[in-house]
XYZ file of C-alpha atoms in Angstrom:
263
model
C -172.843 -51.207 -19.500
C -169.132 -50.737 -20.245
C -168.292 -50.833 -23.961
C -164.981 -52.612 -24.619
C -162.732 -52.910 -27.690
C -160.009 -55.571 -27.864
C -156.968 -54.929 -30.093
C -154.590 -57.897 -30.304
C -152.793 -59.408 -33.310
C -152.427 -62.901 -31.828
C -155.568 -64.823 -32.773
C -155.527 -67.150 -29.778
C -155.357 -64.258 -27.278
C -157.881 -62.082 -29.102
C -160.403 -64.889 -29.535
C -159.798 -66.080 -25.994
C -160.653 -62.664 -24.574
C -163.626 -62.367 -26.871
C -165.160 -65.800 -26.465
C -164.121 -67.262 -23.114
C -164.593 -64.258 -20.821
C -168.006 -63.732 -19.234
C -168.243 -60.039 -20.044
C -171.927 -59.765 -19.138
C -171.199 -60.788 -15.549
C -168.941 -57.710 -15.388
C -171.658 -55.494 -16.887
C -169.598 -55.116 -20.070
C -169.878 -55.893 -23.761
C -167.171 -56.242 -26.428
C -168.211 -54.049 -29.358
C -165.195 -54.847 -31.568
C -162.176 -57.171 -31.688
C -159.352 -55.970 -33.954
C -156.079 -57.478 -35.206
C -153.975 -54.298 -35.402
C -153.861 -50.682 -34.322
C -155.280 -49.301 -37.553
C -158.363 -51.480 -37.243
C -158.541 -50.536 -33.595
C -158.421 -46.823 -34.367
C -161.288 -47.127 -36.819
C -163.291 -49.142 -34.295
C -162.677 -46.513 -31.599
C -163.966 -43.793 -33.930
C -167.020 -45.853 -34.808
C -168.040 -47.301 -31.446
C -166.842 -44.640 -28.931
C -165.853 -47.282 -26.346
C -165.389 -46.764 -22.628
C -162.374 -49.082 -22.454
C -159.791 -50.271 -25.002
C -157.616 -53.291 -24.199
C -154.656 -53.342 -26.582
C -151.409 -55.128 -27.253
C -148.355 -52.968 -27.925
C -146.417 -54.673 -30.714
C -148.680 -55.230 -33.727
C -148.419 -54.967 -37.520
C -149.657 -51.938 -39.489
C -149.980 -49.748 -36.356
C -148.767 -50.497 -32.849
C -150.965 -50.079 -29.790
C -149.281 -46.966 -28.387
C -149.525 -45.137 -31.706
C -153.188 -46.093 -31.888
C -153.823 -44.701 -28.382
C -151.885 -41.504 -29.068
C -153.626 -40.899 -32.400
C -157.059 -41.458 -30.876
C -156.331 -39.163 -27.944
C -154.994 -36.449 -30.256
C -158.280 -36.647 -32.148
C -160.182 -35.993 -28.930
C -161.530 -39.518 -28.477
C -162.057 -40.347 -24.811
C -161.645 -43.864 -23.400
C -159.632 -45.746 -20.803
C -156.604 -47.420 -22.446
C -155.439 -50.732 -20.976
C -152.172 -52.218 -22.250
C -151.605 -55.952 -22.659
C -147.975 -56.697 -21.884
C -145.493 -59.433 -21.041
C -142.468 -59.269 -18.771
C -140.201 -58.792 -21.789
C -142.290 -55.843 -22.998
C -142.618 -54.086 -19.687
C -139.857 -51.499 -20.195
C -141.498 -50.663 -23.507
C -144.892 -50.504 -21.826
C -143.676 -47.920 -19.336
C -143.435 -45.449 -22.203
C -147.214 -45.507 -22.294
C -147.370 -43.596 -18.997
C -147.281 -40.320 -20.943
C -150.433 -41.459 -22.743
C -152.339 -41.732 -19.437
C -152.788 -45.474 -19.750
C -155.340 -46.578 -17.167
C -153.785 -49.967 -16.333
C -151.793 -52.949 -17.548
C -152.729 -56.603 -17.994
C -149.950 -59.168 -17.906
C -150.133 -61.997 -20.443
C -151.564 -64.555 -20.062
C -154.586 -62.700 -18.755
C -156.184 -64.271 -15.687
C -159.925 -64.053 -15.060
C -159.282 -62.680 -11.583
C -157.052 -59.823 -12.771
C -159.449 -58.963 -15.576
C -162.389 -58.861 -13.160
C -160.437 -56.586 -10.804
C -159.558 -54.279 -13.677
C -163.146 -54.116 -14.932
C -164.431 -53.285 -11.465
C -161.881 -50.495 -11.109
C -162.636 -49.246 -14.630
C -166.376 -49.125 -13.942
C -165.754 -46.860 -10.946
C -163.530 -44.537 -12.995
C -165.909 -44.444 -15.961
C -168.845 -43.619 -13.701
C -166.822 -40.896 -11.944
C -165.786 -39.360 -15.265
C -169.337 -39.302 -16.554
C -170.655 -37.755 -13.354
C -167.809 -35.233 -13.333
C -168.600 -34.108 -16.858
C -172.270 -33.805 -15.975
C -171.400 -31.921 -12.793
C -169.102 -29.524 -14.632
C -171.789 -28.817 -17.223
C -174.423 -28.321 -14.557
C -172.329 -26.094 -12.334
C -170.826 -24.085 -15.219
C -174.273 -23.370 -16.564
C -175.499 -22.515 -13.091
C -178.132 -24.516 -11.263
C -181.550 -24.181 -12.903
C -179.947 -22.117 -15.670
C -178.997 -19.248 -13.383
C -176.633 -16.689 -14.818
C -173.289 -16.559 -13.061
C -173.531 -12.753 -13.239
C -175.662 -12.411 -10.147
C -175.841 -8.625 -10.166
C -177.801 -8.795 -13.447
C -180.562 -10.908 -11.924
C -183.938 -9.285 -12.123
C -184.757 -8.501 -8.499
C -186.783 -5.597 -7.143
C -185.665 -5.430 -3.537
C -182.516 -3.273 -3.163
C -181.393 -5.262 -0.126
C -181.502 -8.513 -2.096
C -179.700 -6.871 -4.982
C -176.962 -5.758 -2.600
C -176.665 -9.283 -1.165
C -176.270 -10.738 -4.672
C -173.581 -8.194 -5.496
C -171.719 -9.139 -2.322
C -171.837 -12.815 -3.311
C -170.409 -12.034 -6.745
C -167.622 -9.761 -5.536
C -166.740 -11.271 -2.162
C -167.458 -14.999 -2.520
C -163.926 -15.773 -1.274
C -164.670 -14.117 2.058
C -166.590 -15.508 5.026
C -169.973 -14.097 4.076
C -173.187 -14.667 6.002
C -176.737 -13.422 5.889
C -176.151 -11.926 9.342
C -173.084 -9.906 8.316
C -174.795 -8.499 5.233
C -177.945 -7.679 7.191
C -175.764 -5.815 9.684
C -174.171 -3.817 6.852
C -177.657 -2.885 5.657
C -178.866 -2.150 9.198
C -181.786 -4.561 8.854
C -182.636 -7.814 10.605
C -181.178 -11.038 9.270
C -184.573 -12.765 9.459
C -186.098 -10.085 7.225
C -183.253 -10.271 4.696
C -183.401 -14.071 4.695
C -187.135 -14.005 4.017
C -187.084 -11.447 1.185
C -184.020 -13.064 -0.397
C -185.783 -16.412 -0.698
C -188.950 -14.737 -1.947
C -187.098 -12.815 -4.661
C -184.622 -15.530 -5.674
C -186.420 -18.763 -4.913
C -183.448 -20.024 -2.893
C -181.812 -19.181 0.394
C -178.815 -16.906 0.616
C -176.617 -19.858 1.612
C -177.811 -21.915 -1.386
C -176.819 -19.096 -3.733
C -173.508 -18.482 -2.017
C -172.525 -22.159 -1.999
C -173.650 -22.648 -5.588
C -171.562 -19.704 -6.756
C -168.537 -20.917 -4.800
C -168.812 -24.408 -6.276
C -168.961 -22.914 -9.771
C -165.684 -21.170 -9.011
C -164.249 -24.352 -7.465
C -165.007 -26.315 -10.637
C -163.276 -23.641 -12.713
C -160.205 -23.701 -10.456
C -159.962 -27.503 -10.312
C -160.316 -27.687 -14.093
C -157.168 -25.577 -14.547
C -155.183 -28.458 -12.944
C -153.018 -25.866 -11.184
C -154.291 -26.257 -7.622
C -154.707 -29.027 -5.107
C -158.141 -29.716 -3.681
C -157.357 -28.307 -0.239
C -156.030 -25.119 -1.874
C -159.256 -24.670 -3.817
C -161.266 -25.199 -0.639
C -159.418 -22.320 0.992
C -159.557 -20.142 -2.129
C -163.344 -20.430 -2.389
C -164.175 -19.239 1.107
C -164.777 -22.530 2.921
C -163.471 -22.475 6.464
C -162.885 -26.235 6.620
C -161.988 -28.848 4.035
C -164.704 -31.185 5.331
C -167.310 -28.514 4.690
C -165.980 -27.942 1.164
C -166.019 -31.688 0.456
C -169.624 -32.014 1.676
C -170.938 -28.995 -0.236
C -169.079 -29.875 -3.436
C -170.572 -33.374 -3.439
C -174.006 -31.994 -2.588
C -173.989 -29.698 -5.620
C -172.193 -31.942 -8.134
C -172.878 -35.531 -6.914
C -169.119 -36.274 -6.872
C -166.391 -35.428 -4.383
C -163.677 -32.903 -5.333
C -161.145 -35.743 -5.584
C -163.465 -37.777 -7.805
C -163.982 -34.707 -9.980
C -160.237 -34.239 -10.424
C -159.667 -37.928 -11.200
C -162.666 -38.085 -13.469
C -161.461 -35.071 -15.403
C -158.097 -36.760 -15.835
C -156.395 -33.890 -14.112
C -152.666 -33.926 -13.411
C -151.599 -31.409 -10.799
C -148.645 -29.250 -11.681
C -145.659 -29.551 -9.338
């Protein structure tokens, strides 16, 4: 359920949003309704909301200052700005604060429902992206990313792991490594799975996706660039494998992480 905070100094608007909107039908709940930005900031710290709907011009602390202060303190939520036509130029300043969306006063039920549906998708993507990043960074099943230090007895398997760690950007295959070792690929495939508990391709893809998460998190590369940098021959293959290992697509991961690509 989406946790929402409303910050609005006009009583009629604040109470209208609080009392007349069917939040439960949108799988949401209002955890606080505040009359100014200072109250809103305290409520954000206390309730850790998913979404904050705020006016801009308010006494004590305005909405943009509240958003900026909360973000600077590391508080994560989707900011939504309430605005009127006369305030819109002012509202555009909020772009630098990564405002999720705008609601034009008076707020219509239809627009609010559309916003909540869109917000639910983003919130879910962000949560799954964080979980995916944690999972992949730690390595599936707690595997160390330093593959050469894995405790394996078979020298052929050890060599294959070293090749994954050093040459993951290249077009590796169990067949090519078996050829280098002058052994059959079926034998290497069998002993690899016996020693490591996973197939060679599972290990290779898992390691590549770890690297892909690291590269995407830098916000310096586009998704198709990362696909090429991590040894995937086709973008479609990268997209499929990334989603298989993380439960989100590369694009969803970038959006969920709030990434902004550098020009």
